XYZ file of C-alpha atoms in Angstrom:
734
model
C 33.199 20.173 -12.170
C 33.516 21.698 -15.635
C 30.192 21.319 -17.336
C 29.403 22.556 -20.800
C 26.522 24.978 -21.040
C 25.328 22.779 -23.863
C 23.910 20.185 -21.449
C 20.146 19.891 -20.999
C 19.832 21.801 -17.708
C 21.839 24.718 -19.058
C 19.884 24.838 -22.320
C 16.560 24.682 -20.482
C 17.690 27.363 -18.044
C 18.762 29.552 -20.950
C 15.435 29.010 -22.722
C 13.357 29.627 -19.575
C 15.258 32.808 -18.770
C 15.033 34.228 -22.308
C 11.357 33.242 -22.726
C 10.097 33.646 -19.146
C 6.411 34.262 -19.825
C 6.246 31.405 -22.298
C 7.910 29.056 -19.785
C 5.658 30.145 -16.909
C 2.403 29.961 -18.895
C 3.345 26.632 -20.468
C 4.119 25.207 -17.040
C 0.794 26.422 -15.640
C -1.037 24.809 -18.552
C 0.815 21.525 -17.956
C 0.107 21.562 -14.197
C -3.584 22.408 -14.602
C -3.954 19.859 -17.399
C -2.215 17.114 -15.423
C -4.256 17.835 -12.295
C -7.458 17.855 -14.340
C -6.772 14.305 -15.505
C -7.414 13.139 -11.948
C -10.856 14.743 -11.968
C -11.824 12.988 -15.202
C -10.142 9.589 -14.821
C -10.748 7.580 -11.666
C -7.726 5.983 -10.025
C -7.754 2.224 -10.521
C -7.506 0.429 -7.196
C -5.545 -2.811 -6.881
C -7.584 -5.904 -6.175
C -6.600 -8.541 -3.664
C -5.639 -10.816 -6.565
C -3.278 -8.132 -7.942
C -1.311 -8.047 -4.698
C -0.834 -11.789 -4.196
C 2.274 -13.794 -5.107
C 3.415 -17.403 -4.860
C 1.165 -20.270 -3.792
C -1.333 -17.867 -2.217
C -1.857 -16.291 -5.651
C -2.307 -19.786 -7.136
C -4.952 -20.558 -4.493
C -6.812 -17.370 -5.387
C -6.665 -18.322 -9.074
C -8.111 -21.773 -8.396
C -10.895 -20.311 -6.264
C -11.762 -17.882 -9.063
C -11.647 -20.677 -11.648
C -13.920 -22.812 -9.483
C -16.370 -19.925 -9.115
C -16.096 -20.223 -5.340
C -14.826 -16.792 -4.370
C -16.425 -15.710 -1.132
C -18.546 -12.558 -1.157
C -17.623 -9.760 1.217
C -18.637 -10.831 4.722
C -19.530 -8.621 7.669
C -19.879 -9.754 11.275
C -22.414 -8.195 13.652
C -21.558 -8.888 17.288
C -24.405 -8.559 19.808
C -23.403 -8.846 23.440
C -23.898 -7.371 26.875
C -21.704 -4.806 28.547
C -21.411 -6.998 31.660
C -19.444 -10.252 31.773
C -22.585 -12.196 32.606
C -25.999 -11.442 31.088
C -29.195 -11.493 33.123
C -32.228 -13.324 31.801
C -33.750 -10.004 30.707
C -30.558 -9.001 28.894
C -30.329 -12.383 27.177
C -33.913 -11.992 25.971
C -33.227 -8.447 24.758
C -30.085 -9.688 22.979
C -32.078 -12.341 21.103
C -34.798 -9.841 20.182
C -32.215 -7.309 18.975
C -30.519 -9.971 16.837
C -33.814 -11.001 15.263
C -34.830 -7.406 14.581
C -31.427 -6.463 13.129
C -31.338 -9.594 10.983
C -34.673 -8.616 9.415
C -33.544 -5.056 8.742
C -30.199 -6.116 7.230
C -31.813 -8.712 4.970
C -33.990 -5.957 3.463
C -30.992 -3.865 2.357
C -30.191 -3.982 -1.409
C -26.463 -4.369 -0.598
C -27.039 -7.602 1.352
C -27.216 -11.071 -0.212
C -27.943 -13.083 2.951
C -27.858 -12.959 6.745
C -27.230 -16.000 8.932
C -29.316 -17.028 11.891
C -27.891 -15.802 15.215
C -24.885 -17.911 16.265
C -24.082 -18.239 19.962
C -20.508 -17.837 21.154
C -18.804 -20.761 22.931
C -18.675 -18.719 26.159
C -22.367 -17.834 25.897
C -21.750 -14.102 26.116
C -22.584 -12.962 22.582
C -24.538 -13.628 19.415
C -23.116 -13.333 15.920
C -24.847 -12.402 12.658
C -22.810 -13.188 9.542
C -23.768 -10.988 6.587
C -22.870 -11.724 2.957
C -22.795 -8.677 0.675
C -23.670 -8.490 -2.998
C -21.210 -7.412 -5.686
C -17.439 -7.447 -5.986
C -15.723 -8.067 -2.647
C -12.851 -5.729 -3.602
C -15.231 -2.741 -3.779
C -17.461 -3.695 -0.839
C -15.988 -0.908 1.321
C -17.713 1.596 -0.969
C -21.118 -0.024 -0.275
C -20.872 -0.935 3.405
C -22.209 2.348 4.834
C -25.904 1.269 4.922
C -24.929 -1.798 6.969
C -22.955 0.352 9.401
C -25.921 2.707 9.688
C -28.290 -0.172 10.477
C -25.922 -1.467 13.155
C -25.536 1.993 14.691
C -29.325 2.464 14.776
C -29.737 -0.890 16.531
C -27.158 0.194 19.108
C -29.136 3.391 19.795
C -32.338 1.394 20.239
C -30.668 -0.991 22.698
C -28.244 1.107 24.819
C -27.939 -1.675 27.377
C -26.360 -3.983 24.786
C -23.150 -3.776 22.803
C -24.023 -4.017 19.091
C -21.105 -3.512 16.735
C -19.818 -4.509 13.314
C -16.490 -5.695 11.898
C -15.495 -7.235 8.600
C -13.110 -6.666 5.725
C -15.335 -4.011 4.157
C -16.111 -2.082 7.346
C -12.505 -2.215 8.547
C -11.278 -1.003 5.145
C -13.902 1.764 5.120
C -12.879 2.886 8.612
C -9.182 2.597 7.753
C -9.420 4.639 4.536
C -11.160 7.515 6.301
C -8.601 7.474 9.084
C -5.643 7.269 6.686
C -6.937 10.214 4.647
C -7.127 12.332 7.809
C -3.627 11.187 8.817
C -2.220 12.175 5.423
C -3.981 15.537 5.555
C -2.489 16.129 8.983
C 1.026 15.363 7.687
C 0.611 17.727 4.745
C -0.817 20.522 6.873
C 2.130 20.255 9.292
C 4.944 19.733 6.767
C 4.145 22.710 4.508
C 4.452 25.473 7.180
C 7.439 23.721 8.763
C 9.181 23.604 5.381
C 8.354 27.261 4.746
C 9.764 28.213 8.164
C 13.040 26.385 7.440
C 13.351 28.095 4.066
C 12.715 31.471 5.706
C 15.629 30.785 8.046
C 17.809 29.837 5.070
C 16.933 32.741 2.755
C 15.530 35.422 5.055
C 13.053 36.485 2.363
C 9.439 35.408 1.971
C 9.340 35.208 -1.839
C 12.514 33.153 -2.138
C 11.270 30.841 0.628
C 7.827 30.537 -0.917
C 8.909 29.673 -4.478
C 10.270 26.165 -3.618
C 7.166 25.345 -1.553
C 4.904 26.539 -4.365
C 6.716 24.474 -6.999
C 6.816 21.455 -4.686
C 3.044 21.629 -4.132
C 2.451 22.092 -7.868
C 4.586 19.016 -8.561
C 2.481 17.010 -6.091
C -0.813 18.304 -7.512
C 0.099 17.557 -11.133
C 1.438 14.134 -10.202
C -1.859 13.211 -8.545
C -3.589 13.619 -11.898
C -0.880 11.797 -13.834
C -0.987 8.963 -11.309
C -4.723 8.493 -11.912
C -3.804 7.776 -15.539
C -0.785 5.601 -14.709
C -2.788 3.520 -12.222
C -4.551 1.848 -15.128
C -1.212 0.231 -15.942
C -0.060 -0.319 -12.342
C -3.076 -0.347 -9.971
C -3.021 1.612 -6.716
C -2.779 -0.481 -3.512
C -3.902 2.518 -1.463
C -0.715 4.298 -0.358
C 0.781 5.725 -3.544
C -0.612 9.183 -2.769
C 1.313 9.107 0.532
C 4.548 8.394 -1.337
C 3.793 11.158 -3.859
C 3.262 13.753 -1.116
C 6.308 12.506 0.819
C 8.670 12.553 -2.166
C 7.158 15.558 -3.916
C 7.503 17.968 -1.015
C 10.973 16.782 -0.016
C 12.569 16.484 -3.455
C 10.712 19.370 -5.091
C 11.790 21.814 -2.400
C 15.367 20.496 -2.318
C 15.922 20.844 -6.058
C 14.745 24.449 -5.982
C 16.874 25.084 -2.910
C 20.065 23.952 -4.690
C 19.268 26.205 -7.612
C 18.330 29.259 -5.547
C 21.408 29.113 -3.335
C 23.734 29.056 -6.321
C 21.769 31.896 -7.923
C 22.051 34.019 -4.785
C 25.752 33.204 -4.450
C 26.487 34.381 -7.996
C 24.444 37.545 -7.475
C 26.574 38.239 -4.388
C 29.681 37.704 -6.557
C 28.625 40.582 -8.775
C 26.635 38.970 -11.564
C 23.367 40.441 -12.713
C 20.263 38.226 -12.312
C 20.313 36.969 -15.908
C 23.959 35.914 -15.741
C 23.479 34.421 -12.257
C 20.612 32.311 -13.596
C 22.873 31.106 -16.423
C 25.596 30.012 -14.024
C 23.078 28.375 -11.647
C 21.547 26.512 -14.597
C 24.926 25.180 -15.744
C 26.082 24.123 -12.266
C 23.264 23.475 -9.790
C 20.877 22.737 -12.654
C 23.226 20.007 -13.821
C 23.449 18.602 -10.273
C 19.638 18.609 -10.046
C 19.404 16.685 -13.309
C 21.949 14.081 -12.198
C 20.285 13.736 -8.784
C 16.804 13.502 -10.274
C 17.849 10.877 -12.797
C 19.574 8.934 -10.014
C 16.389 8.930 -7.896
C 14.294 7.883 -10.895
C 16.666 5.079 -11.860
C 16.867 3.889 -8.244
C 13.079 3.890 -7.909
C 12.864 1.891 -11.142
C 14.776 -0.848 -9.315
C 11.505 -1.638 -7.512
C 10.150 -3.067 -10.752
C 12.609 -5.933 -10.251
C 10.762 -6.929 -7.059
C 7.928 -8.579 -8.972
C 5.486 -6.908 -6.586
C 2.523 -4.792 -7.710
C 2.470 -2.645 -4.570
C 6.142 -1.698 -4.850
C 5.841 -1.192 -8.604
C 2.947 1.231 -8.049
C 4.904 3.170 -5.416
C 7.903 3.288 -7.762
C 5.693 4.685 -10.519
C 4.296 7.415 -8.276
C 7.790 8.336 -7.034
C 9.227 8.415 -10.562
C 6.476 10.699 -11.833
C 6.702 13.211 -8.982
C 10.534 13.329 -9.059
C 10.516 13.824 -12.834
C 7.965 16.634 -12.545
C 9.923 18.311 -9.713
C 13.202 17.983 -11.623
C 11.834 19.452 -14.855
C 10.144 22.330 -13.019
C 13.420 23.196 -11.257
C 15.365 23.530 -14.524
C 12.647 25.171 -16.630
C 10.098 27.306 -14.820
C 12.357 28.262 -11.888
C 14.866 30.163 -14.109
C 11.924 31.960 -15.730
C 10.527 32.957 -12.326
C 13.912 34.234 -11.171
C 14.353 36.398 -14.254
C 10.859 37.902 -13.964
C 11.125 38.440 -10.230
C 14.649 39.858 -10.444
C 15.650 41.576 -7.223
C 12.079 41.196 -5.931
C 12.877 37.567 -5.168
C 14.582 38.835 -2.019
C 11.468 40.625 -0.778
C 9.922 41.014 1.732
C 12.840 40.482 4.057
C 12.817 39.140 7.589
C 15.141 41.722 9.208
C 17.452 39.729 11.490
C 17.216 36.479 9.541
C 17.967 38.309 6.279
C 21.159 39.803 7.706
C 22.341 36.390 8.912
C 21.531 34.706 5.601
C 23.668 37.252 3.709
C 26.881 36.431 5.525
C 29.590 35.440 3.084
C 32.868 33.659 3.606
C 33.749 30.276 4.991
C 31.898 29.370 8.202
C 34.483 28.722 10.893
C 32.458 25.922 12.426
C 32.825 23.819 9.266
C 36.577 24.218 9.237
C 36.575 22.958 12.814
C 34.260 20.039 12.052
C 36.296 18.939 9.038
C 39.670 19.170 10.782
C 39.736 15.560 12.112
C 38.847 14.102 8.709
C 41.423 16.117 6.769
C 44.257 15.992 9.312
C 43.798 12.393 10.490
C 41.845 10.875 7.608
C 42.623 7.210 8.281
C 41.681 7.360 11.964
C 38.540 9.386 11.204
C 37.505 6.963 8.481
C 37.970 3.897 10.676
C 36.090 5.422 13.618
C 33.201 6.772 11.518
C 32.771 3.610 9.465
C 33.048 1.501 12.622
C 30.251 3.519 14.226
C 27.998 3.090 11.190
C 28.683 -0.644 11.054
C 27.866 -0.952 14.762
C 24.580 0.892 14.195
C 23.810 -1.421 11.270
C 24.330 -4.663 13.223
C 20.740 -4.897 14.616
C 19.563 -5.175 10.991
C 21.011 -8.699 10.936
C 18.152 -9.671 13.261
C 15.454 -7.903 11.221
C 12.059 -9.591 11.582
C 9.884 -8.987 8.514
C 6.121 -9.361 8.361
C 3.472 -8.096 5.965
C 0.823 -5.876 7.524
C -2.410 -7.723 8.252
C -5.754 -6.494 9.514
C -4.690 -7.473 13.029
C -1.873 -4.872 12.820
C -4.223 -1.921 12.252
C -4.343 0.635 15.100
C -6.859 0.123 17.873
C -7.875 3.753 17.565
C -10.214 2.442 14.848
C -13.557 1.432 16.364
C -13.839 -1.511 13.966
C -10.536 -2.892 15.240
C -11.734 -2.803 18.841
C -14.797 -4.693 17.649
C -12.524 -7.119 15.813
C -10.691 -7.891 19.071
C -13.954 -8.612 20.884
C -15.134 -10.729 17.949
C -12.001 -12.884 18.003
C -12.267 -13.233 21.775
C -15.887 -14.469 21.507
C -15.399 -16.554 18.337
C -11.739 -17.714 18.130
C -12.178 -19.296 14.686
C -12.655 -15.823 13.174
C -9.051 -14.850 14.025
C -7.628 -16.360 10.846
C -8.729 -18.720 8.093
C -6.489 -21.000 6.040
C -7.869 -21.859 2.619
C -7.235 -24.975 0.536
C -8.270 -24.676 -3.129
C -8.462 -27.840 -5.254
C -9.394 -28.609 -8.855
C -9.466 -32.045 -10.514
C -9.973 -33.224 -14.122
C -13.366 -34.312 -15.399
C -14.419 -37.705 -14.036
C -12.711 -37.277 -10.654
C -15.572 -35.518 -8.851
C -16.486 -38.448 -6.591
C -12.898 -38.995 -5.586
C -12.554 -35.258 -4.897
C -15.443 -35.393 -2.390
C -13.965 -38.412 -0.635
C -10.507 -36.821 -0.393
C -11.873 -33.494 0.841
C -13.827 -35.299 3.576
C -10.604 -37.039 4.616
C -8.752 -33.696 4.659
C -11.520 -32.102 6.732
C -11.263 -34.847 9.331
C -7.467 -34.483 9.520
C -7.798 -30.729 10.036
C -10.499 -31.184 12.685
C -8.187 -33.428 14.739
C -5.124 -31.174 14.443
C -4.587 -28.908 17.522
C -3.300 -26.056 15.324
C -6.839 -25.372 14.094
C -9.879 -23.905 15.881
C -12.252 -26.271 17.665
C -15.263 -23.935 17.963
C -16.103 -24.226 14.264
C -15.434 -27.238 12.008
C -13.771 -26.826 8.588
C -16.163 -25.718 5.868
C -16.119 -27.311 2.399
C -17.715 -25.776 -0.698
C -17.890 -27.405 -4.148
C -18.051 -25.821 -7.593
C -21.109 -26.134 -9.809
C -19.311 -28.556 -12.149
C -18.164 -30.741 -9.232
C -14.495 -30.455 -10.248
C -13.478 -27.785 -7.778
C -13.536 -27.468 -4.004
C -12.477 -25.040 -1.296
C -11.848 -25.977 2.327
C -11.772 -23.163 4.888
C -10.252 -23.915 8.283
C -10.175 -21.376 11.092
C -7.237 -21.023 13.472
C -7.431 -19.619 17.014
C -4.463 -17.262 16.517
C -4.143 -14.189 14.290
C -1.830 -14.025 11.238
C 1.790 -13.308 12.045
C 1.998 -15.607 15.069
C 4.074 -18.778 15.148
C 1.021 -21.081 15.489
C -0.600 -19.413 12.464
C 2.556 -19.958 10.406
C 2.742 -23.539 11.627
C -0.837 -24.192 10.462
C 0.018 -23.150 6.886
C 3.213 -25.204 6.915
C 1.283 -28.183 8.272
C -1.291 -27.952 5.484
C 1.267 -27.458 2.725
C 3.795 -30.040 3.852
C 1.613 -32.802 5.309
C -2.179 -32.666 5.451
C -3.042 -31.579 1.896
C -0.437 -33.722 0.038
C -1.420 -36.768 2.125
C -5.144 -36.293 1.463
C -4.786 -35.719 -2.299
C -1.952 -38.125 -3.060
C -2.723 -40.352 -6.029
C -5.492 -38.212 -7.551
C -4.542 -37.905 -11.244
C -4.152 -34.353 -12.619
C -5.086 -32.669 -9.353
C -4.206 -28.997 -8.802
C -4.159 -27.560 -5.301
C -2.779 -24.639 -3.332
C -3.000 -23.306 0.222
C -3.945 -19.658 0.680
C -5.439 -17.370 3.285
C -4.115 -14.329 5.155
C -1.208 -16.129 6.824
C -0.180 -17.878 3.601
C -0.285 -14.528 1.785
C 2.014 -13.020 4.424
C 4.510 -15.888 4.173
C 4.564 -15.910 0.366
C 4.837 -12.135 0.134
C 7.794 -11.951 2.513
C 9.473 -14.925 0.849
C 9.137 -13.286 -2.563
C 10.707 -10.042 -1.339
C 13.589 -11.903 0.301
C 14.307 -13.805 -2.908
C 14.139 -10.646 -5.056
C 16.131 -8.426 -2.683
C 19.613 -9.374 -4.027
C 18.421 -8.644 -7.574
C 17.051 -5.230 -6.583
C 20.160 -4.306 -4.575
C 22.509 -5.400 -7.349
C 20.497 -3.577 -10.013
C 20.272 -0.318 -8.063
C 23.971 -0.302 -7.146
C 24.958 -1.066 -10.742
C 22.814 1.774 -12.066
C 24.061 4.164 -9.362
C 27.644 3.298 -10.286
C 26.918 3.931 -13.964
C 25.213 7.297 -13.354
C 28.059 8.641 -11.215
C 30.628 7.261 -13.658
C 28.978 9.137 -16.517
C 28.580 12.311 -14.435
C 32.162 12.500 -13.097
C 34.096 10.245 -15.518
C 35.661 8.608 -12.475
C 35.540 4.944 -11.489
C 36.813 5.779 -8.001
C 34.128 8.410 -7.306
C 31.469 5.990 -8.574
C 32.737 3.176 -6.358
C 33.001 5.483 -3.339
C 29.405 6.589 -3.916
C 28.137 3.005 -3.874
C 30.020 2.214 -0.648
C 28.749 5.370 1.088
C 25.181 4.559 0.043
C 25.529 1.070 1.455
C 26.828 2.392 4.770
C 24.075 4.976 5.278
C 21.279 2.588 4.238
C 22.590 -0.237 6.450
C 22.875 2.100 9.436
C 19.315 3.362 8.946
C 18.077 -0.254 8.774
C 19.784 -0.986 12.067
C 18.137 2.031 13.672
C 14.778 0.953 12.228
C 15.126 -2.432 13.933
C 16.136 -0.851 17.237
C 13.059 1.393 17.205
C 10.311 -0.826 15.814
C 11.287 -4.318 16.921
C 11.702 -3.216 20.520
C 9.547 -1.096 22.813
C 11.934 1.577 24.136
C 10.716 4.205 21.612
C 6.981 3.507 21.936
C 6.223 6.475 24.202
C 8.541 8.791 22.269
C 6.971 8.033 18.865
C 3.474 7.163 20.168
C 3.049 3.651 18.807
C 2.776 0.070 19.984
C 5.599 -2.167 18.806
C 4.534 -5.177 16.776
C 7.994 -6.721 17.113
C 8.638 -6.569 13.373
C 9.435 -4.353 10.410
C 6.824 -4.294 7.636
C 8.166 -6.635 4.963
C 8.136 -4.185 2.041
C 9.489 -1.164 3.941
C 13.236 -2.063 3.837
C 13.300 -2.608 0.078
C 11.380 0.634 -0.516
C 13.674 2.554 1.838
C 16.771 1.112 0.192
C 15.696 2.179 -3.282
C 14.540 5.675 -2.282
C 17.561 6.344 -0.080
C 19.969 5.190 -2.776
C 18.566 7.940 -4.958
C 18.091 10.668 -2.334
C 21.588 10.315 -0.903
C 22.936 11.333 -4.303
C 21.263 14.737 -3.917
C 23.918 15.879 -1.481
C 26.681 13.686 -2.824
C 26.503 14.979 -6.398
C 26.204 18.584 -5.218
C 29.155 18.353 -2.818
C 31.469 16.319 -5.061
C 30.724 18.672 -7.978
C 31.959 21.602 -5.877
C 35.016 19.663 -4.756
C 35.923 18.903 -8.345
C 35.400 22.543 -9.348
C 38.043 23.461 -6.781
C 40.406 20.709 -7.983
C 40.020 21.923 -11.572
C 40.797 25.443 -10.372
C 44.172 24.162 -9.104
C 43.621 23.336 -5.425
C 45.099 20.277 -3.749
C 42.604 17.525 -3.003
C 42.706 18.238 0.729
C 42.018 21.947 0.270
C 39.426 21.234 -2.390
C 37.574 18.900 -0.009
C 37.470 21.584 2.698
C 36.517 24.303 0.214
C 33.847 22.239 -1.518
C 32.167 21.028 1.658
C 32.239 24.415 3.403
C 30.936 26.246 0.324
C 28.013 23.830 0.088
C 27.484 23.601 3.844
C 24.581 26.027 3.947
C 22.594 24.605 1.073
C 23.199 20.960 2.002
C 22.303 21.590 5.641
C 19.189 23.456 4.576
C 18.178 20.753 2.104
C 18.746 18.066 4.720
C 16.697 20.031 7.243
C 13.804 20.260 4.769
C 13.881 16.537 4.006
C 14.200 15.544 7.650
C 11.293 17.838 8.561
C 9.027 16.348 5.881
C 10.006 12.756 6.632
C 9.795 13.250 10.403
C 6.261 14.577 9.954
C 5.300 11.273 8.380
C 7.056 9.564 11.271
C 4.443 11.100 13.582
C 1.570 9.381 11.756
C -0.313 6.571 13.458
C -0.166 4.011 10.652
C 2.851 1.824 11.362
C 3.890 1.510 7.714
C 4.090 5.276 7.130
C 5.718 5.743 10.530
C 8.479 3.268 9.647
C 9.035 4.901 6.254
C 9.164 8.397 7.758
C 11.533 7.455 10.580
C 13.772 5.387 8.295
C 14.109 8.160 5.706
C 14.662 10.898 8.313
C 17.392 8.937 10.102
C 19.163 8.059 6.849
C 19.196 11.719 5.742
C 20.600 12.781 9.114
C 23.346 10.155 8.806
C 24.099 11.263 5.242
C 24.237 14.956 6.084
C 26.366 14.542 9.214
C 28.535 11.444 9.606
C 28.935 10.747 5.885
C 29.465 14.377 4.851
C 31.625 15.515 7.779
C 33.779 12.442 8.363
C 33.497 9.548 5.903
C 33.451 11.439 2.577
C 36.199 14.004 3.352
C 38.410 11.375 5.003
C 38.065 8.977 2.076
C 38.692 11.656 -0.560
C 41.648 13.087 1.341
C 43.247 9.628 1.563
C 42.686 8.949 -2.131
C 44.026 12.315 -3.287
C 44.384 12.608 -7.078
C 43.301 8.966 -7.404
C 39.720 10.171 -6.727
C 39.381 11.205 -10.349
C 40.878 8.142 -12.018
C 40.850 7.579 -14.955
C 39.751 11.141 -15.872
C 42.232 13.995 -15.805
C 41.669 17.227 -13.979
C 43.756 20.338 -14.036
C 43.743 24.083 -13.428
C 41.119 25.932 -15.413
C 39.563 29.336 -15.278
C 35.925 28.467 -15.698
C 33.878 31.475 -14.643
C 33.514 34.770 -16.486
C 34.472 38.051 -14.890
C 31.728 39.661 -12.838
C 29.374 41.715 -14.962
C 26.720 43.992 -13.565
C 24.912 44.934 -16.775
C 22.127 42.875 -18.281
C 23.539 40.403 -20.811
C 22.339 37.325 -22.630
C 23.622 33.842 -21.843
C 25.499 33.583 -25.114
C 28.816 34.376 -23.468
C 28.193 32.890 -20.028
C 31.127 30.531 -20.760
C 31.652 26.993 -19.558
C 31.297 26.289 -15.868
């Protein structure tokens, strides 16, 4: 595609190459400065209130207004290792509970400790501990309680003394997640470097993209600490930054380096080769980067803090990677010169230097260019068939019950729920009435409590608990259910409260405000909100994608084709996601236990990210195809020439992305596993079925209509090879 060297990427490449030391030093200052921000400014963590939507958020607001927010609560379970305790063990259990209660009550982090509560089956005792301070930050202060529990276990080896609660589970989970993320990073970096060594055959050229990718991630971590004060961190933004930073940062450099090497092989000196790479691949990097950023911005339409925070992290790291590829990379190439191809890996280097059109790609493209209609129908039909399972997608927000049982606190949680069923889930009813209605509020809450007690959907081992505000105008009813969030009975209990029990109990109270919350209500409201916002996000992202491609290629047809191809690849990856995670056939292969659902926010995040990432290859390939059309080739020949000439770089870029994403697919946390698998599968589909069959078949069928309404024609766009050092002033338009 003819691109003026006056565009931003070309100008920045020219500036970086003519002022290399300035560009390199300035970039180092920016990276160090950005990273340093994270050491000075603490990342702001999202509170539970930040993450809530719908009626559950209203319930949390009423509880806060009533001054009835529960403190962080920890549960200490004291039982025997045998199913039935002897008299001596029962006595030891009681003594251990009394001793531990005294020790816990003396801790400065503890507000109160309950008397020992016996389980309905008589096998365990329970100590309920209320912690001081903000419940959202209790995980940072729970260690002394865990230490006290562990010491009690050591003193009574014949008993089973363990702890579980929101704070301890979160503390355990955060440590485990940090190790999981470290594992993914440690694996993905050498794997990426190995792939780049196979592509380039030289250590320096393979190491530059990895170095810039890691620098983009490091600088983004600091910038995110600053941005989190506008959009708080729900806890997984750093995962998204590492995931996107390594994949996109390496890919952008890869596009640039391959074009640079190609022009050097064509006879240009390094300075001129950098100029051509800046005006061609640099332009493609800019378009791709902007497309990813604009697509990620579509998450702001979701009305969800967690997705907005992930979008912010992704936007920052993609912007940093994009700018580094078009500024500091040209400077590095000019300073390194021929040394960029050192040291060489002997056999791999020889293979990477092969020029000409790979025969295998001519063979692969033959069906699409000779029988385009048949190829298009078969390929699209296959993608549609793969997408069909997505019609039965079962969405559910991740709850504590979904955390892996490799966490010791989660194994304790299971035993706790088994001994005390009412701790499985709690539905919350928050009420506030005008002044003068306090007496009526108490009468109505008593009526509601009795209705809940008699309903079989709620737990029978513990009656509903009612708490009143200091001014008498507010109340909170907490009702336990015997089943964990995400089950049909748990959903039915929320529906029962919202549709029948609460309206019936409070009917006729003037000016009353009420809402039903709790873990299950939060799940239902969260999923409902995403479902209602999904059409808006999809429409916004597709509209912006269409506009970006239209501006880049001046073609309505290319823009429309891009949108359709994105839809096909995303839909197919969703279908595969459902096949893997809603069924159990891949459990042993991917080492996970199926929960029978897809995490509710994963599809919308995947859709937005994939819509942007798929343009990486699409823009690069279509740009080459149009270059050939402008040079005078027929559309059919241009399609073959463009795809074969970009085959190496696109395959390499896809391999890097798949490697990074697949690494995250090996993680234990189900949310990151679903994201990693979904992204890896979509990239494979894009780089194979879409690139080899759907795109060439569609463009061959459309012929000259591909470029409507723009006009293309023969043009000599590249300068004659020059081997002497020259400036970029006469690099010409490419």
